[in-house]
Amino acid sequence: MAAKGVVNEHSLVGKNGVSTQHDRNGLRKVQEFCIQNGKIQESRNGSTHHSKEKKRKTVESFEQVPLYTAVMTYLGFYLLMFLGWLNQLLFTPNVAREQNREGYVPLYNRFESFYLRYVYRRVRDCWNIPICSVPGAEVVLKDRITRDYGWTFEFTGTETKCLNLGSYNYLGFAETKGPCAEESAQAIRDFGCAQCSPCQELGTNPLIVELEKLTAEFLGVEDAIVFGMGFGTNALNLPSLLGPGCLVLSDEKNHASLILGLRLSGATIKVFKHNNMKNLEKVLKAAIVKGQPRSRRPWKKILIVVEGIYSMEGSIVKLPEILELKRKYKAYLYVDEAHCIGALGERGRGVVEYFGCNPYDVDILMGTFTKSFGSAGGYIAGSKKLIDYLRINSHAACYASAMSPPVAQQIFTSMSIIMGKDGTMEGLRRIRQLAYNTRYFRERLKKMGVIIYGNQDSPVVPLLVYMFSKIGAVVRTLKQRRIAVVGVGFPATPLMEGRIRICLSAAHTKEQLDAALETFEEIANTLGLRYSQQRRPTDPVLYGVLDKVD
Amino acid sequence: MIDKILKFLSYWYLQYELVTCLYVFEPWEKKLLNGIIVIIIALVSYSTYAYLPHYTVSLLSHFNLLNPETGDYQHQIAHVHGSSPRAY
């Protein structure tokens, strides 16, 4: 310890939260450290979060469609409608017909059934493809052919193993082997397959209680409640938080579950332009000034509903600006972190950690376990008061069946791995790999000259193809080349913006991504996908570099 | 050589099919639409071949843009006065 009269300083670094002693020239300094995933974080006021928000430079791109492409897309749709009308006139569709219904009002919406039968049906083989294996980095698709252009399908009996760029498997926890799978199988032996009861009756078991505690610790808030279904979490909890007389500001591109929940609640909904803070402020101001619809009274509650990562755009919400607005106008904030929990941030804690904000500032944190944890279900996290209220008043807690034990155990194990509680660096490795994969893939695609939307850090990459026929062509050609992707068209996206959505994963290796990118390069040539009119970056793309090296 | 031409043509035919959404149609619909387009192109080319030269000449002369060549000039005056060359 002492050598030649000089006292060496040494630090004893212990386990989480244990204070260490720092000897320096006789002065003892006691500091508390918290070690998780090998990263040492200072603890301040009992919480291990930086209260200073990082100034993050958002690099987002939403390039405009070239005019020629827009015109031809519309013309293509007109042609489709014309031929659909011709088909409808000349041939009877190959669908079930109702008997003895003369004079009755048709059961289905006319335009929807027309679109389904004469537009969607033509490329229907690109969707609903059955899979025969776990959707990890590679997935096995069951082949099927159609002899009558999409009305019926037959299985050929063969299966194709493809690189999986379509599943929400951000951290690669969709595996059949490994600690998660083993512990989930053990949970079935311990607790059975189903709870057979809602949470408020006989549905809570020790697994769910532990999971809720772990979720709250993961997010850095007081308490959390979990539900069996992610969509149901949104749709069934918003009605219990809001009612008529409340004001909701919801982003243009919010998910269907949020829209359903908001409509069910009966609150007044005002929509603001996607990720546009000026428009949000304008709409908020106007709505507050006007008051409730007929009585002009002040609103009972104001809630801003946004998502962390928008899955169709790949854009990340501007959280610091929204928090400022929220404080200024005394509104509550609801962030749906379905796609970013586990995928964003240095330790995978979602969009709040990505921006360095305090999770106590966001009033209601919602997320799903489907994407990064390889499981199913959703959670809501926040202050204990909020969660106690939801435990009693939420429709999902009262009527929906509780989360099944193996599902809960899978989430518990994967979350412990991400947090580093299993003692390995596996969680951090997965988060880093996802970050490297995301940057690398996006940079390479931009270099190729295709238009991709979204923030450079979002693992959801929408590749714009615009035309309806190209969605079908790209998905089919990629499937032939052993890559499975998801094509998205109208009504999920605007009419003119057909896209191919690629979801990256920590399970993908650089070699797999390189092979996929080569295929994309060939397809961009043969099918004509290079729409970008901006200058293409010429510097070589490095793997494993997260910040631009000057 | 023939291979190259065929490859070139098939590439451009695929692009044409993708852009006009013909790629997703059934064969009889493709034949119908291609047939309509071919008929329109045929009609336009026939009428171009048959009527365009005469129309161009009369349009240019209406705007007095033609050179004063012998036959055309007479034709031009007659046209301007709205009467045949024999009138005077």
XYZ file of C-alpha atoms in Angstrom:
638
model
C 0.000 0.000 0.000
C 2.595 2.529 1.001
C 5.783 2.656 -1.031
C 8.543 5.102 -0.201
C 6.220 7.092 1.981
C 3.730 7.745 -0.769
C 0.280 6.379 -0.259
C -0.961 4.820 -3.424
C -4.473 5.416 -4.374
C -6.451 2.321 -5.075
C -10.080 1.751 -5.483
C -11.999 -1.276 -4.510
C -14.692 -1.682 -7.031
C -17.406 -3.892 -5.705
C -20.804 -5.067 -6.838
C -23.827 -2.928 -7.569
C -24.397 -0.060 -5.233
C -21.623 -0.935 -2.826
C -19.598 2.075 -1.875
C -15.900 1.985 -2.487
C -13.091 3.590 -0.663
C -10.695 5.808 -2.401
C -7.484 6.526 -0.547
C -5.567 9.485 -1.773
C -2.950 11.098 0.392
C -4.719 10.105 3.535
C -8.067 11.529 2.470
C -10.794 8.987 2.159
C -13.449 9.583 -0.411
C -16.494 7.434 -0.449
C -18.214 7.147 -3.739
C -21.046 4.958 -4.749
C -20.827 3.063 -7.957
C -23.321 0.975 -9.742
C -22.054 -1.641 -12.144
C -24.361 -3.021 -14.739
C -23.250 -4.648 -17.937
C -19.704 -3.629 -17.203
C -20.609 0.050 -17.366
C -19.943 2.060 -14.232
C -22.535 4.699 -13.506
C -22.500 7.288 -10.804
C -25.417 7.199 -8.446
C -26.945 10.534 -7.598
C -29.848 11.005 -5.234
C -30.583 7.314 -5.376
C -31.126 7.225 -9.111
C -28.492 6.258 -11.622
C -29.553 8.636 -14.344
C -27.985 11.719 -15.746
C -30.390 14.578 -15.293
C -28.593 16.550 -17.962
C -30.049 15.890 -21.386
C -27.537 15.029 -24.053
C -27.549 17.280 -27.067
C -28.094 14.714 -29.707
C -27.774 15.627 -33.329
C -30.636 13.888 -35.095
C -29.738 12.727 -38.563
C -33.008 11.964 -40.268
C -33.912 11.876 -43.895
C -37.302 11.833 -45.540
C -36.571 12.488 -49.152
C -39.331 13.689 -51.398
C -40.635 11.440 -54.108
C -39.467 12.290 -57.652
C -42.369 13.776 -59.617
C -42.240 11.231 -62.429
C -42.533 8.366 -59.942
C -45.491 9.962 -58.194
C -47.336 10.467 -61.478
C -46.684 6.923 -62.665
C -47.752 5.471 -59.302
C -51.087 7.246 -59.534
C -51.526 6.173 -63.155
C -50.771 2.605 -62.154
C -53.475 2.748 -59.497
C -55.982 4.193 -61.968
C -55.207 1.321 -64.309
C -55.680 -1.150 -61.457
C -59.034 0.390 -60.566
C -60.177 0.355 -64.188
C -59.286 -3.284 -64.644
C -60.803 -4.169 -61.298
C -64.048 -2.573 -62.417
C -63.852 -4.481 -65.705
C -63.280 -7.727 -63.840
C -66.148 -7.054 -61.521
C -68.391 -6.374 -64.505
C -67.464 -9.461 -66.480
C -66.634 -12.218 -63.999
C -68.016 -13.371 -60.682
C -65.343 -13.360 -57.974
C -64.178 -16.618 -56.475
C -65.518 -15.842 -53.010
C -68.277 -17.178 -50.829
C -71.647 -15.696 -51.606
C -74.565 -15.341 -49.258
C -77.842 -17.055 -50.065
C -81.301 -15.447 -49.961
C -80.097 -11.929 -49.455
C -82.011 -10.009 -52.130
C -82.825 -6.536 -50.935
C -80.421 -6.673 -47.992
C -77.715 -4.063 -47.486
C -74.291 -5.529 -48.370
C -72.402 -6.890 -45.403
C -68.996 -5.474 -46.247
C -67.779 -2.013 -47.104
C -67.881 -1.807 -50.893
C -64.572 -0.101 -51.532
C -62.732 -2.323 -49.085
C -63.986 -5.510 -50.652
C -63.274 -4.142 -54.134
C -59.716 -3.254 -53.147
C -59.219 -6.602 -51.447
C -60.523 -8.614 -54.362
C -59.051 -6.806 -57.332
C -55.958 -5.011 -56.153
C -54.576 -6.745 -53.074
C -55.511 -10.211 -54.283
C -53.104 -9.976 -57.226
C -50.024 -9.805 -55.010
C -51.486 -11.688 -52.078
C -48.797 -14.365 -52.232
C -46.309 -11.915 -50.699
C -48.153 -11.789 -47.388
C -49.308 -14.352 -44.835
C -46.489 -16.733 -45.726
C -46.454 -19.500 -43.096
C -43.165 -20.056 -41.307
C -41.835 -23.378 -40.075
C -39.101 -22.366 -37.694
C -38.321 -19.851 -35.000
C -37.952 -16.402 -36.616
C -34.345 -15.839 -35.651
C -31.637 -14.573 -37.966
C -32.825 -17.151 -40.496
C -36.355 -18.339 -40.976
C -37.825 -21.269 -42.897
C -40.742 -20.296 -45.122
C -43.326 -22.740 -46.389
C -43.639 -22.477 -50.159
C -46.995 -22.141 -51.799
C -48.176 -21.493 -55.305
C -51.337 -20.090 -56.711
C -52.835 -21.370 -59.915
C -55.636 -18.826 -60.187
C -53.746 -15.574 -59.577
C -54.227 -15.212 -55.867
C -57.720 -16.570 -55.180
C -56.515 -19.883 -53.722
C -53.163 -21.280 -52.639
C -51.648 -24.746 -52.537
C -48.656 -25.873 -50.552
C -45.920 -27.407 -52.668
C -44.492 -29.313 -49.715
C -41.078 -27.677 -49.947
C -39.608 -25.166 -47.550
C -37.104 -22.379 -48.105
C -34.586 -21.185 -45.572
C -34.207 -17.427 -45.875
C -32.332 -14.650 -44.175
C -34.883 -13.033 -41.934
C -35.089 -9.296 -42.439
C -38.756 -9.062 -41.586
C -39.219 -10.154 -37.973
C -39.154 -7.862 -34.973
C -36.227 -9.611 -33.428
C -34.116 -6.598 -32.519
C -31.926 -8.202 -29.872
C -32.004 -11.680 -31.292
C -33.856 -13.336 -28.398
C -35.995 -15.445 -30.709
C -34.022 -18.632 -30.149
C -34.850 -22.247 -29.457
C -31.698 -22.911 -27.444
C -30.129 -20.933 -24.672
C -31.016 -19.776 -21.184
C -34.304 -18.133 -22.195
C -35.709 -21.246 -23.815
C -34.615 -23.528 -21.005
C -36.052 -21.344 -18.292
C -39.325 -20.901 -20.180
C -39.658 -24.682 -20.493
C -38.974 -24.963 -16.769
C -41.661 -22.370 -16.087
C -44.196 -24.537 -17.913
C -43.257 -27.422 -15.638
C -43.535 -25.213 -12.562
C -46.582 -23.117 -13.333
C -48.373 -24.709 -16.253
C -49.221 -23.236 -19.615
C -51.875 -20.698 -18.755
C -53.159 -18.643 -15.878
C -56.807 -19.239 -16.790
C -57.906 -16.077 -15.072
C -57.624 -12.293 -15.269
C -55.097 -10.575 -13.027
C -57.738 -9.267 -10.670
C -59.122 -12.721 -9.972
C -56.758 -15.663 -9.687
C -54.269 -14.624 -12.345
C -51.300 -13.150 -10.515
C -48.466 -15.516 -9.800
C -44.942 -14.919 -8.448
C -43.506 -14.767 -11.958
C -45.706 -11.831 -12.906
C -44.934 -9.993 -9.667
C -41.195 -10.457 -10.193
C -41.518 -9.416 -13.803
C -43.310 -6.206 -12.888
C -40.616 -5.340 -10.357
C -37.887 -6.068 -12.871
C -39.585 -3.990 -15.562
C -39.826 -1.040 -13.198
C -36.136 -1.387 -12.361
C -35.228 -1.742 -16.023
C -36.951 1.483 -16.945
C -35.912 3.385 -13.848
C -39.410 4.191 -12.582
C -41.396 3.295 -9.524
C -43.719 0.569 -10.681
C -45.001 -1.292 -13.724
C -47.908 -3.494 -14.712
C -47.785 -6.134 -17.434
C -50.500 -7.406 -19.731
C -50.779 -10.380 -22.014
C -51.134 -8.503 -25.286
C -49.299 -5.435 -26.598
C -52.118 -4.157 -28.803
C -54.539 -4.750 -25.955
C -52.376 -2.750 -23.555
C -52.905 0.378 -25.628
C -56.471 -0.243 -26.651
C -57.733 -1.152 -23.194
C -55.795 1.182 -20.919
C -56.328 4.461 -22.712
C -60.083 4.294 -22.066
C -59.448 3.957 -18.348
C -57.089 6.935 -18.281
C -59.185 9.276 -20.409
C -62.786 10.168 -20.834
C -65.012 12.774 -22.423
C -63.775 16.231 -21.466
C -60.124 15.292 -21.907
C -57.920 16.549 -24.712
C -55.588 14.236 -26.552
C -52.907 15.316 -29.019
C -51.943 12.360 -31.074
C -49.309 12.130 -33.772
C -50.445 11.680 -37.344
C -48.730 8.334 -37.769
C -49.677 6.692 -34.514
C -50.315 2.995 -34.454
C -53.787 1.508 -34.871
C -53.834 0.329 -31.249
C -53.365 3.884 -29.978
C -56.039 5.209 -32.328
C -58.450 2.491 -31.254
C -57.822 3.143 -27.564
C -58.224 6.887 -27.994
C -61.454 6.511 -29.923
C -62.835 4.095 -27.339
C -62.105 6.514 -24.548
C -64.365 9.241 -25.914
C -61.838 12.033 -25.424
C -61.451 14.848 -27.928
C -58.634 13.946 -30.274
C -56.560 16.512 -32.146
C -53.991 15.275 -34.615
C -50.697 17.048 -35.207
C -48.271 16.605 -38.088
C -45.783 13.812 -37.754
C -42.934 14.758 -35.392
C -43.575 18.442 -36.058
C -43.130 20.385 -32.818
C -44.295 23.726 -34.199
C -47.540 22.191 -35.368
C -47.977 20.456 -32.019
C -47.584 23.739 -30.191
C -49.990 25.480 -32.535
C -52.682 22.805 -32.184
C -52.169 22.642 -28.424
C -52.477 26.392 -28.007
C -55.595 26.587 -30.173
C -57.255 23.704 -28.359
C -56.493 25.112 -24.905
C -57.795 28.520 -25.865
C -60.986 27.050 -27.304
C -61.694 24.749 -24.384
C -64.131 21.816 -24.348
C -66.333 21.457 -27.439
C -69.651 22.985 -26.421
C -69.253 24.318 -22.926
C -65.902 26.074 -23.532
C -64.726 24.977 -20.103
C -61.059 24.203 -19.479
C -60.021 20.665 -20.290
C -59.982 18.081 -17.523
C -56.729 16.545 -18.695
C -54.376 17.072 -21.601
C -52.416 14.100 -22.890
C -49.837 14.000 -25.680
C -49.574 10.552 -27.245
C -46.481 9.727 -29.277
C -44.447 6.688 -30.152
C -40.742 6.147 -29.558
C -39.918 4.785 -32.993
C -42.588 4.885 -35.655
C -42.452 1.520 -37.318
C -43.569 2.617 -40.756
C -41.311 5.653 -40.960
C -38.305 4.714 -38.907
C -38.333 8.142 -37.277
C -37.553 8.743 -33.632
C -39.721 11.120 -31.603
C -38.185 14.459 -30.594
C -38.397 13.797 -26.906
C -36.560 16.816 -25.405
C -38.756 19.296 -27.291
C -41.913 17.457 -26.309
C -40.857 17.461 -22.669
C -40.360 21.211 -22.831
C -43.772 21.716 -24.379
C -45.322 19.416 -21.845
C -43.911 21.394 -18.948
C -44.971 24.668 -20.512
C -48.581 23.671 -21.121
C -48.993 21.333 -18.128
C -49.834 18.321 -20.235
C -49.198 14.639 -19.585
C -47.071 12.547 -21.911
C -47.672 8.986 -23.069
C -44.826 7.369 -24.972
C -45.401 4.071 -26.737
C -41.956 2.489 -26.831
C -42.984 -0.655 -28.649
C -40.148 -0.626 -31.151
C -37.463 1.177 -29.222
C -37.401 -0.533 -25.835
C -34.312 -2.695 -25.846
C -33.207 -1.322 -29.209
C -32.239 2.283 -28.472
C -29.910 3.711 -25.910
C -26.559 2.574 -24.627
C -28.035 0.104 -22.194
C -31.172 -0.620 -24.160
C -33.544 1.374 -21.974
C -35.355 2.959 -24.892
C -35.867 6.423 -26.251
C -35.688 8.080 -22.817
C -32.120 6.892 -22.331
C -31.275 7.634 -25.962
C -31.907 11.325 -25.355
C -30.570 11.297 -21.808
C -33.901 12.385 -20.333
C -35.219 11.506 -16.912
C -37.791 8.704 -17.030
C -39.712 10.415 -14.231
C -40.500 13.208 -16.691
C -42.500 10.967 -18.971
C -45.740 10.320 -17.166
C -46.782 7.080 -18.802
C -44.236 4.771 -20.360
C -45.766 2.028 -22.407
C -44.042 -0.707 -24.317
C -44.334 -4.199 -25.637
C -42.312 -7.295 -25.016
C -42.886 -8.607 -28.511
C -40.049 -6.878 -30.277
C -36.806 -6.902 -28.336
C -37.537 -9.530 -25.714
C -38.650 -12.293 -28.045
C -41.947 -12.816 -26.299
C -45.465 -11.368 -26.198
C -47.283 -8.860 -24.087
C -47.125 -5.247 -23.051
C -46.442 -3.122 -20.016
C -47.228 0.289 -18.647
C -44.767 1.884 -16.258
C -44.764 5.086 -14.279
C -45.407 6.331 -10.795
C -46.819 3.965 -8.202
C -50.022 5.974 -7.979
C -50.653 5.544 -11.694
C -49.981 1.822 -11.650
C -52.156 1.266 -8.563
C -54.957 3.089 -10.339
C -54.502 0.940 -13.440
C -54.438 -2.265 -11.416
C -57.943 -1.506 -10.247
C -59.486 0.389 -13.130
C -57.965 -1.000 -16.295
C -60.145 -3.124 -18.550
C -57.219 -5.378 -19.346
C -56.435 -6.069 -15.694
C -60.035 -6.832 -14.990
C -61.098 -8.871 -17.991
C -58.118 -9.953 -20.041
C -56.461 -13.218 -19.237
C -53.174 -12.809 -17.400
C -49.819 -13.372 -19.087
C -48.973 -17.022 -19.433
C -46.000 -18.346 -17.358
C -43.561 -19.376 -20.118
C -44.090 -16.027 -21.855
C -43.444 -14.168 -18.600
C -40.358 -16.245 -17.890
C -38.952 -15.562 -21.350
C -39.303 -11.832 -20.745
C -37.781 -12.129 -17.287
C -34.759 -14.035 -18.535
C -34.158 -11.848 -21.555
C -34.528 -8.676 -19.508
C -32.048 -9.997 -16.921
C -29.617 -10.738 -19.712
C -30.014 -7.233 -21.131
C -29.500 -5.705 -17.705
C -26.438 -7.828 -17.116
C -27.896 -9.578 -14.105
C -26.809 -12.977 -15.334
C -23.222 -11.892 -14.871
C -22.188 -11.917 -18.514
C -21.717 -9.157 -21.071
C -24.187 -10.812 -23.427
C -26.787 -8.075 -23.124
C -24.377 -5.290 -23.863
C -22.917 -7.255 -26.746
C -26.339 -7.645 -28.304
C -27.205 -3.959 -27.904
C -23.879 -2.938 -29.435
C -24.242 -5.369 -32.304
C -27.697 -4.013 -33.100
C -26.341 -0.459 -33.075
C -23.433 -1.376 -35.366
C -25.703 -3.349 -37.698
C -28.168 -0.471 -37.919
C -25.612 2.183 -38.785
C -23.749 -0.017 -41.214
C -26.835 -1.198 -43.076
C -28.330 2.266 -43.338
C -25.103 3.850 -44.556
C -24.614 1.168 -47.171
C -28.195 1.531 -48.410
C -27.820 5.297 -48.646
C -24.658 4.806 -50.633
C -26.585 2.576 -53.013
C -28.904 5.403 -53.913
C -32.205 3.988 -52.695
C -34.495 6.178 -50.635
C -34.782 5.121 -47.009
C -36.718 6.987 -44.374
C -35.935 7.611 -40.780
C -33.298 8.320 -38.228
C -29.839 6.817 -38.645
C -30.200 4.957 -35.334
C -33.516 3.289 -35.875
C -33.338 -0.456 -36.565
C -36.496 -0.258 -38.669
C -35.507 0.615 -42.236
C -38.321 1.444 -44.666
C -37.043 1.231 -48.227
C -39.305 3.204 -50.517
C -40.410 1.605 -53.746
C -43.514 3.744 -54.295
C -45.217 1.679 -56.981
C -47.637 -1.054 -56.147
C -46.219 -3.519 -58.658
C -42.727 -2.977 -57.324
C -43.727 -4.029 -53.823
C -44.837 -7.376 -55.189
C -41.854 -7.679 -57.519
C -39.281 -6.909 -54.817
C -40.773 -9.258 -52.231
C -41.032 -12.099 -54.728
C -37.544 -11.584 -56.135
C -36.014 -11.361 -52.675
C -37.785 -14.524 -51.615
C -36.296 -16.272 -54.634
C -32.883 -15.020 -53.518
C -33.504 -16.333 -50.009
C -34.212 -13.105 -48.199
C -37.495 -12.635 -46.361
C -38.759 -9.061 -46.075
C -42.126 -7.466 -45.512
C -43.733 -5.266 -48.153
C -46.175 -2.589 -47.062
C -48.693 -0.737 -49.171
C -51.969 1.124 -48.913
C -53.870 1.266 -46.339
C -51.008 0.899 -43.875
C -49.029 3.640 -45.627
C -50.105 6.534 -47.851
C -51.256 5.493 -51.290
C -48.184 6.659 -53.110
C -45.548 5.397 -50.709
C -45.285 1.673 -51.037
C -42.324 0.419 -49.098
C -40.308 -2.570 -48.098
C -39.701 -2.656 -44.388
C -36.466 -4.201 -43.166
C -35.994 -4.964 -39.469
C -32.410 -5.460 -38.390
C -31.411 -7.682 -35.559
C -28.513 -8.295 -33.232
C -28.596 -11.885 -34.462
C -27.430 -10.820 -37.937
C -23.729 -11.087 -38.575
C -21.815 -8.731 -40.818
C -21.427 -11.470 -43.440
C -25.172 -11.996 -43.639
C -25.732 -8.267 -44.004
C -23.088 -8.040 -46.716
C -24.714 -10.850 -48.679
C -28.105 -9.171 -48.301
C -26.715 -5.832 -49.442
C -25.215 -7.408 -52.545
C -28.620 -8.828 -53.395
C -30.189 -5.428 -52.809
C -27.650 -3.872 -55.158
C -28.564 -6.317 -57.918
C -32.266 -5.806 -57.366
C -31.847 -2.040 -57.374
C -30.404 -2.437 -60.863
C -32.854 -4.926 -62.322
C -36.028 -3.489 -60.796
C -35.138 0.185 -60.802
C -35.129 1.257 -57.148
C -32.514 3.988 -57.169
C -34.833 6.930 -56.709
C -32.581 9.131 -54.646
C -31.744 12.435 -56.261
C -29.266 13.505 -53.627
C -25.556 13.093 -53.933
C -24.459 9.632 -52.871
C -21.813 9.491 -50.139
C -18.500 8.287 -51.487
C -16.514 7.497 -48.353
C -16.257 3.814 -47.480
C -18.621 2.527 -44.827
C -16.955 1.072 -41.741
C -18.556 -1.496 -39.513
C -18.525 -0.798 -35.816
C -18.188 2.963 -36.002
C -21.059 4.788 -34.370
C -19.881 8.372 -34.737
C -18.422 9.896 -37.834
C -14.649 9.847 -37.666
C -13.315 13.165 -38.912
C -25.181 -10.396 -79.986
C -28.823 -11.456 -80.258
C -28.599 -12.378 -76.579
C -27.518 -8.882 -75.700
C -30.381 -7.330 -77.628
C -32.869 -9.707 -76.050
C -31.510 -8.955 -72.603
C -31.737 -5.233 -73.257
C -35.304 -5.522 -74.520
C -36.438 -7.751 -71.684
C -34.930 -5.351 -69.130
C -36.817 -2.436 -70.615
C -40.018 -4.447 -70.963
C -39.790 -5.341 -67.261
C -39.322 -1.672 -66.371
C -42.331 -0.774 -68.508
C -44.386 -3.477 -66.813
C -43.382 -2.366 -63.335
C -44.043 1.309 -63.946
C -47.464 0.826 -65.508
C -48.473 -1.884 -62.981
C -48.858 -4.428 -65.780
C -46.634 -6.734 -63.730
C -49.469 -7.690 -61.395
C -52.128 -8.303 -64.027
C -53.279 -11.624 -65.377
C -52.203 -12.528 -68.942
C -55.517 -11.638 -70.599
C -55.473 -8.222 -68.907
C -51.890 -7.676 -70.046
C -52.851 -8.558 -73.609
C -55.848 -6.245 -73.439
C -53.883 -3.271 -72.130
C -50.912 -3.841 -74.390
C -53.350 -4.187 -77.285
C -55.009 -0.875 -76.446
C -51.628 0.849 -76.224
C -50.458 -0.699 -79.511
C -53.685 0.378 -81.237
C -53.273 3.922 -79.953
C -49.649 4.032 -81.081
C -50.596 2.619 -84.491
C -53.352 5.179 -84.986
C -51.107 8.037 -83.904
C -48.280 6.934 -86.215
C -50.618 6.462 -89.165
C -52.115 9.900 -88.752
C -48.655 11.400 -88.297
C -47.491 9.793 -91.505
C -50.589 10.774 -93.451
C -51.349 14.275 -92.238
C -48.333 15.830 -90.591
C -46.349 17.026 -93.655
C -49.313 18.825 -95.190
C -50.310 20.266 -91.858
C -46.806 21.511 -91.139
C -46.599 23.251 -94.492
C -49.972 24.944 -94.126
C -49.227 25.990 -90.539
C -45.896 27.561 -91.449
C -47.367 29.359 -94.400
C -50.177 30.705 -92.256
C -47.597 32.388 -90.103
C -45.669 33.609 -93.165
C -42.641 31.649 -92.190
C -42.035 29.933 -95.502
C -39.238 31.032 -97.878
C -40.507 32.798 -101.008
C -40.002 29.843 -103.371
C -41.901 29.888 -106.556
C -44.747 27.443 -106.098
C -45.094 28.071 -102.386
C -45.259 31.793 -102.767
C -48.177 31.596 -105.150
C -49.758 29.126 -102.886
C -49.106 31.502 -100.024
C -50.778 34.494 -101.730
C -53.708 32.407 -102.789
C -54.047 31.176 -99.247
C -53.824 34.687 -97.797
C -56.371 36.113 -100.197
C -58.558 33.114 -99.816
C -58.943 32.680 -103.573
C -57.430 30.500 -106.274
C -54.477 31.668 -108.455
C -56.788 32.065 -111.445
C -58.753 34.878 -109.825
C -56.580 37.668 -111.169
